[in-house]
CSV table of C-alpha atoms and ligand atoms in Angstrom, one decimal:
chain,number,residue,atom,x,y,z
A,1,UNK,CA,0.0,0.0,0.0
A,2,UNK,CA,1.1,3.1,-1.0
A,3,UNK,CA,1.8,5.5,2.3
A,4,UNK,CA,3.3,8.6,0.8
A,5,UNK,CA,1.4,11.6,1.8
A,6,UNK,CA,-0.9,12.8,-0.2
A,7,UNK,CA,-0.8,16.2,-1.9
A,8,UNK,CA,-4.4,18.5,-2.3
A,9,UNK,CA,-5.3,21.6,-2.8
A,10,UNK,CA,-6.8,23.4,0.2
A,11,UNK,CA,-8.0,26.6,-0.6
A,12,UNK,CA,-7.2,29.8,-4.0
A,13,UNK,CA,-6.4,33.2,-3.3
A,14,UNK,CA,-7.1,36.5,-5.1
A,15,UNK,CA,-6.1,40.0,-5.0
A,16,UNK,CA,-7.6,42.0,-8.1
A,17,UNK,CA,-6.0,45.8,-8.5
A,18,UNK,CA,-8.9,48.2,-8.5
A,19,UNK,CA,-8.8,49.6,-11.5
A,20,UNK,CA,-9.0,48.3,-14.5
A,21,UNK,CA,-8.8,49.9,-18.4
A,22,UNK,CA,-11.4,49.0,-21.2
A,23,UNK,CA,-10.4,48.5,-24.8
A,24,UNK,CA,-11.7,51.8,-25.6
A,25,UNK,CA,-9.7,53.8,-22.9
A,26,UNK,CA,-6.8,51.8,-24.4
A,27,UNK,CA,-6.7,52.3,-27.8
A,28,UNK,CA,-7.8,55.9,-27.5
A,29,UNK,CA,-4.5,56.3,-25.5
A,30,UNK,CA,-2.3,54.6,-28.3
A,31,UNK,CA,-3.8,56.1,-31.0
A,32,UNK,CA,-3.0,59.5,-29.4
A,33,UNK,CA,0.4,58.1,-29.0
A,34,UNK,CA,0.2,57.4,-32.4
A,35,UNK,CA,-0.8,60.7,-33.9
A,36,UNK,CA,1.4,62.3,-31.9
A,37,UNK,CA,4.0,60.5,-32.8
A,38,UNK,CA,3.0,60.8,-36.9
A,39,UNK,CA,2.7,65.0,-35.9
A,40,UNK,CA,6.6,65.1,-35.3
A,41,UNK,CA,7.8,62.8,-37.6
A,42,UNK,CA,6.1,64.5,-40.7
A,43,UNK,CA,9.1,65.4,-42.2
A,44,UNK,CA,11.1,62.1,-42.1
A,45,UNK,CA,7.7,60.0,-42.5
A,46,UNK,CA,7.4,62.5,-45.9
A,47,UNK,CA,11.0,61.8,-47.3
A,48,UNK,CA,10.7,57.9,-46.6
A,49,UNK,CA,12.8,57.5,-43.7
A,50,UNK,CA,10.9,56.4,-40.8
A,51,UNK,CA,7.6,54.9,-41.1
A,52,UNK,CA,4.6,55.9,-39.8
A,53,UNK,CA,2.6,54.1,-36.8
A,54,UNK,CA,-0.7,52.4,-37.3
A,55,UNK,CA,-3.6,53.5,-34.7
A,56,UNK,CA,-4.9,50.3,-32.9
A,57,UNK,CA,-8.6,49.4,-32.8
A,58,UNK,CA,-10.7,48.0,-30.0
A,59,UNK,CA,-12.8,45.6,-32.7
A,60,UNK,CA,-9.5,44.0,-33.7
A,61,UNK,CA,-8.2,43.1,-29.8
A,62,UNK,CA,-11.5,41.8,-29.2
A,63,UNK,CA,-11.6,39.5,-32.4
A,64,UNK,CA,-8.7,38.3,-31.9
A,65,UNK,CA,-8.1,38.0,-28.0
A,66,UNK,CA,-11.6,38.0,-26.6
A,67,UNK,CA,-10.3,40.4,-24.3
A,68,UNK,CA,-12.1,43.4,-23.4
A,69,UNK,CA,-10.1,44.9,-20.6
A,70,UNK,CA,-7.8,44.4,-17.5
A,71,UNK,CA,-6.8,45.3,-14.3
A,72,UNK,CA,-3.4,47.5,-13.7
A,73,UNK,CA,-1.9,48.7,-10.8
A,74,UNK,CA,-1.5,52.2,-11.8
A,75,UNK,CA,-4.2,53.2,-14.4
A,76,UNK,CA,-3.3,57.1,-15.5
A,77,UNK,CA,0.4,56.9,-16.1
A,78,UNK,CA,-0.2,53.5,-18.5
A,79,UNK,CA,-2.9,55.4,-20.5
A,80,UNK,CA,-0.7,58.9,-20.3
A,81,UNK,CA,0.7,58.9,-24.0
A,82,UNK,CA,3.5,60.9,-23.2
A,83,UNK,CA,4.6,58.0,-20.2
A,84,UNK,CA,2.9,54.5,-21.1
A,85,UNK,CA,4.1,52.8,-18.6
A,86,UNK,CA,3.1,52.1,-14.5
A,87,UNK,CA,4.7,54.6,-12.5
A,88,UNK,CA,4.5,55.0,-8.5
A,89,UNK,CA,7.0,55.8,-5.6
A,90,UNK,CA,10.0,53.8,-5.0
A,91,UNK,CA,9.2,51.7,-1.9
A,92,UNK,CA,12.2,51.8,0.6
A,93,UNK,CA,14.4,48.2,1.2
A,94,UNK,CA,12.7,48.5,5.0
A,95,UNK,CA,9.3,48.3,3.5
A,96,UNK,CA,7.2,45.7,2.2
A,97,UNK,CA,8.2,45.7,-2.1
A,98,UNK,CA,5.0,46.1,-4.2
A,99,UNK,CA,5.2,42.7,-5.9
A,100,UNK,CA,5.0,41.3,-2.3
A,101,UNK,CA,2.8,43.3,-0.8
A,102,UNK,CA,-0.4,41.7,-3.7
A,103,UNK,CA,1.1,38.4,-2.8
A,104,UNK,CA,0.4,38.5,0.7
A,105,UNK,CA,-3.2,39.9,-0.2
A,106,UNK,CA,-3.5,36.9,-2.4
A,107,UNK,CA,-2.0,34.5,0.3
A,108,UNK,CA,-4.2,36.0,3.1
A,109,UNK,CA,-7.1,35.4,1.2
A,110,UNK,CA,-6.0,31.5,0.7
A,111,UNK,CA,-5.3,31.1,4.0
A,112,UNK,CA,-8.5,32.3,5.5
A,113,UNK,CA,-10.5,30.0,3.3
A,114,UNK,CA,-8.7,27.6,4.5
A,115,UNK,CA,-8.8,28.2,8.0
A,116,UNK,CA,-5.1,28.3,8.2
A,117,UNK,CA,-2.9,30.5,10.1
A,118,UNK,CA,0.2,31.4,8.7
A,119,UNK,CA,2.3,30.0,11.0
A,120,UNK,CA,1.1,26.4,9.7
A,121,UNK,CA,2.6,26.6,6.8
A,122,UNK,CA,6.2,25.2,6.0
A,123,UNK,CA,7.1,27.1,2.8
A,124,UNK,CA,6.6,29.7,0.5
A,125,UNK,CA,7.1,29.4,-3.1
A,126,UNK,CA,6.9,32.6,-5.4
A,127,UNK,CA,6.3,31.5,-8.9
A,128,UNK,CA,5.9,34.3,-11.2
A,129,UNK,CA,7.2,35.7,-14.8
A,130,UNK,CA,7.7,39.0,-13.7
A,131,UNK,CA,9.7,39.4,-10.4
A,132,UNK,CA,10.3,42.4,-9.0
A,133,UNK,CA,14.5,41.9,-8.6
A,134,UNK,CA,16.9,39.1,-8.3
A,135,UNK,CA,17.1,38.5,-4.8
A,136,UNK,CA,16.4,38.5,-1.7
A,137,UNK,CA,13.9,36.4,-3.2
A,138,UNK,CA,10.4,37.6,-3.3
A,139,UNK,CA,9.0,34.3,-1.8
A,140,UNK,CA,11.5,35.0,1.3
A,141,UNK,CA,9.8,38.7,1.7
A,142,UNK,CA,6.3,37.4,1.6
A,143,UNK,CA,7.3,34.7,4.1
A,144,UNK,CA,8.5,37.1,6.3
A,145,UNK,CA,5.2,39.3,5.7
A,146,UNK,CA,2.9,36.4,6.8
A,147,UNK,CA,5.3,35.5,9.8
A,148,UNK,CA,5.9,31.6,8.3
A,149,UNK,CA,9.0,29.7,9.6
A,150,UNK,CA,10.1,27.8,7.2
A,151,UNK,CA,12.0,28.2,3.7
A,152,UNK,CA,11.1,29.8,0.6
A,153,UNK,CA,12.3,30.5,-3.2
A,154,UNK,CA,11.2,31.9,-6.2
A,155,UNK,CA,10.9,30.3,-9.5
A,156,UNK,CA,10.1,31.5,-13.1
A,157,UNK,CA,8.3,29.4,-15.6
A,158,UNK,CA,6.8,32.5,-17.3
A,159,UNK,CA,3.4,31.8,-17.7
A,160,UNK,CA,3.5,28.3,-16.6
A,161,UNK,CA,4.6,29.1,-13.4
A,162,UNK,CA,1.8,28.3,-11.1
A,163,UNK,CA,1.3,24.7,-12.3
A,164,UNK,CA,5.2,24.4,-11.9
A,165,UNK,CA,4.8,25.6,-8.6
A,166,UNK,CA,1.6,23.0,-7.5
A,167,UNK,CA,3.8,19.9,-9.1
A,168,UNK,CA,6.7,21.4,-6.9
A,169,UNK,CA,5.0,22.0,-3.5
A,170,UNK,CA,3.2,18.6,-4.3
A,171,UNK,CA,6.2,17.0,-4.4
A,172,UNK,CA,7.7,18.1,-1.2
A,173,UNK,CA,4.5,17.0,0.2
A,174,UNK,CA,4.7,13.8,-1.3
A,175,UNK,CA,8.6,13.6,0.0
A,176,UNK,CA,7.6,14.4,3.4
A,177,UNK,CA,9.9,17.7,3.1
A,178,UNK,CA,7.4,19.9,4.2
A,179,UNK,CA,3.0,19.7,4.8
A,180,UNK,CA,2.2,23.3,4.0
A,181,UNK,CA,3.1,24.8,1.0
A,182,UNK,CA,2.0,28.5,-0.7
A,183,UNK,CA,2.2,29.0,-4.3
A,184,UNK,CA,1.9,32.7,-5.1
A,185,UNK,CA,1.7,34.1,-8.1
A,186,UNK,CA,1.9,37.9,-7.8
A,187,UNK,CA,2.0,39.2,-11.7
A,188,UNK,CA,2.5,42.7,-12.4
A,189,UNK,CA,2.8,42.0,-16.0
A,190,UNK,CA,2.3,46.0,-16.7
A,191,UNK,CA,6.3,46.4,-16.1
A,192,UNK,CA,7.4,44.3,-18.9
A,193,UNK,CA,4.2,45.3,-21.8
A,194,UNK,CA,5.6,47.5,-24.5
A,195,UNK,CA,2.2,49.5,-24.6
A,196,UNK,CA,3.8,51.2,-27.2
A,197,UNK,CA,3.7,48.0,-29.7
A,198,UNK,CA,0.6,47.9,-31.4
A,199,UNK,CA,0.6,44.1,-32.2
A,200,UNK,CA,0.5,43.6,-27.9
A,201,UNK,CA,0.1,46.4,-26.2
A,202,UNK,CA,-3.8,45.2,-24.9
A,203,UNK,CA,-2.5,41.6,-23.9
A,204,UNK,CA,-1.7,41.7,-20.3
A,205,UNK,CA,-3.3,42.6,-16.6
A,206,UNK,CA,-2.1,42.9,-13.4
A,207,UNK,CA,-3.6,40.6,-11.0
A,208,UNK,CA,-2.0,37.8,-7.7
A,209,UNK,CA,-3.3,34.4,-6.7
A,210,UNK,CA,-1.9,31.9,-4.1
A,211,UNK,CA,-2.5,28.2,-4.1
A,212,UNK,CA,-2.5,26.5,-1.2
A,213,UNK,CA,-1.2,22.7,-1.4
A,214,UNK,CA,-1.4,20.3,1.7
A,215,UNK,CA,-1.0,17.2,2.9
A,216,UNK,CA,-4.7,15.7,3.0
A,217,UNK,CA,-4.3,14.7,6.7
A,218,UNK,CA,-4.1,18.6,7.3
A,219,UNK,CA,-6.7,19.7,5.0
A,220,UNK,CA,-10.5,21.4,5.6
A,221,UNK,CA,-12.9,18.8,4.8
A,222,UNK,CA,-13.8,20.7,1.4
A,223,UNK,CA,-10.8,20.3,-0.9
A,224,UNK,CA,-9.4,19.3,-4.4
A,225,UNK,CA,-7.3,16.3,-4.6
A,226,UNK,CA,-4.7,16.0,-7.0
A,227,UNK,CA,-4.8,13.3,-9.1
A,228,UNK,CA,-1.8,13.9,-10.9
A,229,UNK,CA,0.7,16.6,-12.4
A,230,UNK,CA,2.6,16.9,-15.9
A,231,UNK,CA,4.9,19.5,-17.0
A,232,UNK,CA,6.7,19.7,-20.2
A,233,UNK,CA,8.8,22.7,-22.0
A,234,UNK,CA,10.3,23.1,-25.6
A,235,UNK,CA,12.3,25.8,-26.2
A,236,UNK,CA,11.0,28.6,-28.3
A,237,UNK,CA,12.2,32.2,-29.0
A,238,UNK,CA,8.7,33.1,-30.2
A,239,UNK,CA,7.9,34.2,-26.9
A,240,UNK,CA,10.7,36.3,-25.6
A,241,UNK,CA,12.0,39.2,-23.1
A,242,UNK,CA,15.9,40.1,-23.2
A,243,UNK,CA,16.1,41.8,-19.9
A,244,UNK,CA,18.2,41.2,-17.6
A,245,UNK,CA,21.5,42.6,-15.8
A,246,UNK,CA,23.5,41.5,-18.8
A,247,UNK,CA,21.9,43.8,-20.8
A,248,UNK,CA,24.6,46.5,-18.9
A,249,UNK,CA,27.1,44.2,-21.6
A,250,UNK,CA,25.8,45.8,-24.5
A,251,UNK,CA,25.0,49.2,-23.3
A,252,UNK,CA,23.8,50.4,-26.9
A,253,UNK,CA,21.0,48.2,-26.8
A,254,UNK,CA,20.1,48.4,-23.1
A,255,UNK,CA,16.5,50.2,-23.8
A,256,UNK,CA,15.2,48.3,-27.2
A,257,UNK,CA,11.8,46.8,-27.4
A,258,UNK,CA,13.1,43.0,-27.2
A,259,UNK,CA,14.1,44.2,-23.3
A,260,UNK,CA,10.2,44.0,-22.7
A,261,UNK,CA,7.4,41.3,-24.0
A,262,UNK,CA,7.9,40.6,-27.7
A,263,UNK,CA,6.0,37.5,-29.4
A,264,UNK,CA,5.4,35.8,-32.7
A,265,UNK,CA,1.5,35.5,-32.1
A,266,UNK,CA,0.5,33.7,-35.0
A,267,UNK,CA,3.3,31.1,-34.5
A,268,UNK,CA,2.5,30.6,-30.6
A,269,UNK,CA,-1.0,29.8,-31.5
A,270,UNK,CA,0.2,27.2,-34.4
A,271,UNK,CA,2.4,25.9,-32.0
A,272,UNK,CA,1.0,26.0,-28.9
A,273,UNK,CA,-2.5,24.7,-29.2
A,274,UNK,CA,-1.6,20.7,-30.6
A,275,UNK,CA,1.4,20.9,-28.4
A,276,UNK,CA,-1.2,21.1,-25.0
A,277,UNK,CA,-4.0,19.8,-26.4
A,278,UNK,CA,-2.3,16.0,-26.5
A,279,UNK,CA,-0.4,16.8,-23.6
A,280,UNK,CA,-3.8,16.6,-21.6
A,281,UNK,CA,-5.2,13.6,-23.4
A,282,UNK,CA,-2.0,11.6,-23.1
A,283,UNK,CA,-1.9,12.6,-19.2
A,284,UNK,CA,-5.7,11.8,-18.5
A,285,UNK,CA,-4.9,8.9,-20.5
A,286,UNK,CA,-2.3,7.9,-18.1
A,287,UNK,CA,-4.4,8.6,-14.8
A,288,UNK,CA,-6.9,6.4,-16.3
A,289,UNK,CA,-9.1,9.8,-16.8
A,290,UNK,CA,-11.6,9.8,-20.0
A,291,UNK,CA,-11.0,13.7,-20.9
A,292,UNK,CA,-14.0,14.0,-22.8
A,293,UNK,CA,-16.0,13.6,-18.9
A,294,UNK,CA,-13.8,15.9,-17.6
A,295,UNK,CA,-16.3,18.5,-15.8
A,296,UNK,CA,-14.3,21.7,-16.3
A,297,UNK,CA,-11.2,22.8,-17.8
A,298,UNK,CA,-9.5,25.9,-16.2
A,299,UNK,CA,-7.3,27.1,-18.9
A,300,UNK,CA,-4.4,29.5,-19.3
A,301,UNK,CA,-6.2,32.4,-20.4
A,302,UNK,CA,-4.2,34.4,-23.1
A,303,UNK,CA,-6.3,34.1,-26.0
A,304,UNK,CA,-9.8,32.7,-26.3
A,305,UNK,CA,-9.5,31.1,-29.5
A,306,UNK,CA,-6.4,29.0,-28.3
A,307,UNK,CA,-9.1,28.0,-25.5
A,308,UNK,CA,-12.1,27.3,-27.5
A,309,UNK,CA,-9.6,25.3,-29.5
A,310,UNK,CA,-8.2,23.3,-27.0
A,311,UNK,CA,-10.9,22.1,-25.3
A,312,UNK,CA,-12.6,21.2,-28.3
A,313,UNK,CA,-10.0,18.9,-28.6
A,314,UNK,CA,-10.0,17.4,-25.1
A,315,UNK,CA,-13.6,17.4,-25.2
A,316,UNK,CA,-14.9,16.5,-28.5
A,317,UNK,CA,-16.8,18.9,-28.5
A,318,UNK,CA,-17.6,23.2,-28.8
A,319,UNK,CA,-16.9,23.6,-25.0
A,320,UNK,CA,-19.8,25.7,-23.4
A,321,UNK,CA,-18.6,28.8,-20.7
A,322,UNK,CA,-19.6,26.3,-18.1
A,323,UNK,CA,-16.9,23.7,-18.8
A,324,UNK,CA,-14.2,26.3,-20.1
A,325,UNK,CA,-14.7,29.0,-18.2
A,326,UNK,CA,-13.5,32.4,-19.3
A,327,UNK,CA,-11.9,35.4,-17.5
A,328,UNK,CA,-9.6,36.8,-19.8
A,329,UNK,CA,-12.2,39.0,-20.7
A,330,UNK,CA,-11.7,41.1,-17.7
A,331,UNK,CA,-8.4,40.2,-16.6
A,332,UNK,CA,-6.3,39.9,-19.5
A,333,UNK,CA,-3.8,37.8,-19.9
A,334,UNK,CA,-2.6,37.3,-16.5
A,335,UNK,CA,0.6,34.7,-17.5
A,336,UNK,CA,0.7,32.5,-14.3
A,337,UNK,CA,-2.1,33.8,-12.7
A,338,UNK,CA,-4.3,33.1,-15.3
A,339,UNK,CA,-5.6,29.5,-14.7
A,340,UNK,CA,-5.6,30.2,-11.1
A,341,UNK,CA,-8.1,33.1,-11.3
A,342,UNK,CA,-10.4,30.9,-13.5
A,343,UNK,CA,-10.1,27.5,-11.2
A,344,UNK,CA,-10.8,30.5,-8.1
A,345,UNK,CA,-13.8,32.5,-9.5
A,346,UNK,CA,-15.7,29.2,-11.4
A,347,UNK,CA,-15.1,26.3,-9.0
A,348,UNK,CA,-17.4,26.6,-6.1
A,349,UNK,CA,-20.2,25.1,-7.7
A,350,UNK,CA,-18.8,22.0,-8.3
A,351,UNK,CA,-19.8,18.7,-6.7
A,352,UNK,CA,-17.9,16.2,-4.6
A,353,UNK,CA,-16.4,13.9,-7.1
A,354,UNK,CA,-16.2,16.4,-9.5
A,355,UNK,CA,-12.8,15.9,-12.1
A,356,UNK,CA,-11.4,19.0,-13.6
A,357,UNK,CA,-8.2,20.4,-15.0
A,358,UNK,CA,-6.0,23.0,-14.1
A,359,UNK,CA,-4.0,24.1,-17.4
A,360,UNK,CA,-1.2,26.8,-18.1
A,361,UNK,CA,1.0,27.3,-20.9
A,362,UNK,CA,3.4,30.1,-22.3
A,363,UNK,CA,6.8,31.3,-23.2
A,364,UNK,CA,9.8,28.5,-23.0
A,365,UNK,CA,7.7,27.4,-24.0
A,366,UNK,CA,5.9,25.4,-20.8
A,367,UNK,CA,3.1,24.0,-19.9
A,368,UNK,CA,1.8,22.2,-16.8
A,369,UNK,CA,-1.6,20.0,-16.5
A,370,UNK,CA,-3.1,19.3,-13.0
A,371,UNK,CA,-6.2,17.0,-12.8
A,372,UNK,CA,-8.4,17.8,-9.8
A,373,UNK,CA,-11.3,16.1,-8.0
A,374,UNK,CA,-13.3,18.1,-5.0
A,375,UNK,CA,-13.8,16.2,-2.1
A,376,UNK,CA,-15.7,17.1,0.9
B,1,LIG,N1,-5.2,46.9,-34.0
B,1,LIG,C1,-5.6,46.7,-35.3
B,1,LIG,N2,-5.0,45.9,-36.1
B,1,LIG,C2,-3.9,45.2,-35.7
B,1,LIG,C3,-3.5,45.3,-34.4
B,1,LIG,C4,-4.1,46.2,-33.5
B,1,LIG,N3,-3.8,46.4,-32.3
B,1,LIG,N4,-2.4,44.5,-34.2
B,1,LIG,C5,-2.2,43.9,-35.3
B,1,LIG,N5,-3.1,44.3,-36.3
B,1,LIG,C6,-3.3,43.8,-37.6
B,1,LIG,C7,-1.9,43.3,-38.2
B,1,LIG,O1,-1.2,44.4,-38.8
B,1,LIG,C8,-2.4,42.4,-39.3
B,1,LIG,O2,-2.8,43.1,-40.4
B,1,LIG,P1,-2.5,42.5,-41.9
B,1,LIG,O3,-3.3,41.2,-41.9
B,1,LIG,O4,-3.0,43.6,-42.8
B,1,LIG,O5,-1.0,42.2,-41.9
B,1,LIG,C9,-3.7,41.8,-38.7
B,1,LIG,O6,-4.1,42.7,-37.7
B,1,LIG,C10,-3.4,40.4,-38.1
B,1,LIG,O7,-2.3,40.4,-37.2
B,1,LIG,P2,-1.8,39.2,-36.4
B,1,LIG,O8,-0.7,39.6,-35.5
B,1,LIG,O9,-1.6,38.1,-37.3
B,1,LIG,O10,-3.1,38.9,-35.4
B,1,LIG,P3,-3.6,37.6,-34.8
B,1,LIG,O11,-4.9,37.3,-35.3
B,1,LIG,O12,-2.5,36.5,-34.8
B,1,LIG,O13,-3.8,38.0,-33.3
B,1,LIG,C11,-2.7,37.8,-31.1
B,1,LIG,C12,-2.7,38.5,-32.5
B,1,LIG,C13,-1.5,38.2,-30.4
B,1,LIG,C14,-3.9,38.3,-30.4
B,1,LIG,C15,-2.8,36.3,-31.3
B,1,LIG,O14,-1.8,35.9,-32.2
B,1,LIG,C16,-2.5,35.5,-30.0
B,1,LIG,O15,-3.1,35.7,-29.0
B,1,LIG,N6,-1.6,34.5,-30.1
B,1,LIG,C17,-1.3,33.7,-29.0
B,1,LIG,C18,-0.6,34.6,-27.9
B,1,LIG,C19,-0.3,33.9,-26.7
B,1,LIG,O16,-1.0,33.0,-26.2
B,1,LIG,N7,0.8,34.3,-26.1
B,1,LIG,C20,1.1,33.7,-24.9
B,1,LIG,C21,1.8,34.8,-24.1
B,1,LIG,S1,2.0,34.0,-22.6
């Protein structure tokens, strides 16, 4: 008999940023930007030398991303077209770092629907695409924040993060190294958008969740069991960012737009969607799972085409809101956070025995599948 402890998921977190921009308060920034931009360029745009910008449209980002706004953390300076970026005061080293500070919000909210106290948990792990620095590490800061003994470390699976991180704290659980664990996924993906580009300047949102994984001796009554985890990556340039402290190497190049999110679009969607789509049926093939009875997929949520097509093909069929839910709509794409958000705002209405799927996948390019069942 197998007596390895088994890994569950206890409770989801969320912090959501207040504000949030539309399509149409986006693109009528950019196309400002745009004019603008046009206005003092006439003469070199006249004599063939640099080439004018196109304005942006809010039918075209909903066509081909479903998505019709997201949340930021700083709304006025993103949609300012002489800034378009977030801007806000530098936080001293004493105090608690932005990125931190909405992923104990997120963690918090785990915890308390949980029941948990902080101080029952054994580690924190940050996984996120967009951290805030190098080090200390950002999962050490929020452990200190919450008041957890333990250990803690960040990792960075771009968007595939979170389901990293759940295979991760799962297997410490399973290993008997530790019978708490936090995922937290705090993504202010507004730093790294170039909301200057016009092919992705509506794609992301800002946004945190937390996942908290447990052995099932220690969980509420009312939880998801795992039933099994699956990552895989192939490398890919399509999805790219160049930043990083090497960039003070090449000095020239230090501030050009591959230092911030660039992406082949049409490729990733090619590539992507077959890629992840038998990754799931082989893996619910291999936990003895029929995908096609699968009650709800909870999907990365960058583009809703690469959603509608991917579950038809676990499914077999057009999947209905109910068994792909959607929040991309609202959020954006939230890289890691995405899934999380989904399988946190559409999964309360589930019933015990209930089998669903946690899904991410992104840049590296990654992806992570993990099947759940509720319980309790
Ligand atoms: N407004 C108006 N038109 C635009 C535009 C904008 N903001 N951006 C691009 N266009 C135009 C292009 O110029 C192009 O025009 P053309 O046909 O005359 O050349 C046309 O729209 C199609 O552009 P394309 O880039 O091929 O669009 P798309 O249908 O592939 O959609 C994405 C773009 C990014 C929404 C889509 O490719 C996507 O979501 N891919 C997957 C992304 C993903 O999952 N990334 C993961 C990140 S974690």
């Amino acid at each position: 008999m197998d007596t390895a402890p088994r890994p569950v998921i206890s409770a989801t977190g969320l912090f959501t940023p207040e504000e949030s921009i539309s399509n149409e308060e986006l693109v009528a920034s950019f196309n400002a930007y745009v004019e603008r931009f046009n206005a003092s360029n006439a003469a070199a745009i006249e004599a063939g030398e640099v080439r004018p910008l196109e304005p942006s449209s809010v039918e075209f980002i909903e066509k081909a991303s479903g998505i019709k706004s997201r949340h930021v953390m700083a709304k006025a300076p993103v949609l300012d077209p002489e800034i378009m970026a977030p801007r806000w005061e530098e936080r001293a080293d004493e105090d608690l770092s932005i990125l931190a500070e909405i992923g104990v919000a997120a963690a918090r909210d785990a915890l308390a629907r949980a029941g948990r106290e902080a101080r029952d948990v054994d580690a924190v792990l940050c996984a996120a695409s967009n951290m805030q620095r190098p080090y200390p590490a950002m999962a050490i800061e929020i452990q200190q924040a919450l008041g957890i003994d333990g250990f803690a470390f960040d990792m960075n699976v771009a968007c595939s993060s979170a389901t990293f991180g759940i295979q991760t704290a799962a297997d410490y659980i399973r290993a008997g190294h530790a019978r708490s664990v936090l995922v937290v996924s705090p993504e202010i993906t507004s730093g790294h958008l170039n909301w200057r580009d016009r092919d992705s300047h509506f794609i992301f949102g800002d946004v945190a969740t937390a996942v908290l994984v447990e052995e099932a001796d220690l969980a509420p009554a009312a939880h998801w069991d795992i039933l099994g985890t699956r990552l895989k990556t192939v490398f890919s340039n399509n999805i790219r960012n160049n930043f990083g402290f090497l960039n003070r190497a090449h000095p020239d190049t230090a501030d050009t737009p591959d230092k911030l999110f660039v992406q082949e679009g049409r490729k990733v969607f090619k590539e992507v969607v077959p890629m992840v789509a038998q990754m799931i049926v082989d893996e619910a093939g291999r936990l003895g799972i029929d995908p096609q009875a699968l009650r709800r997929l909870w999907l990365h949520q960058a583009n809703a085409g690469m959603n509608r097509l991917i579950a038809q093909r676990v499914l077999g069929h057009e999947a209905s809101a109910d068994e792909s839910p959607t929040v991309l709509d609202t959020y954006g794409n939230t890289s890691s956070a995405g899934s999380i958000i989904a399988f946190h705002l559409h999964s309360a209405d589930l019933r015990e025995g209930d089998t669903g799927l946690i899904c991410s996948f992104g840049a590296g390019y990654s992806a992570g599948t993990v099947f759940v069942r509720k319980a309790g």
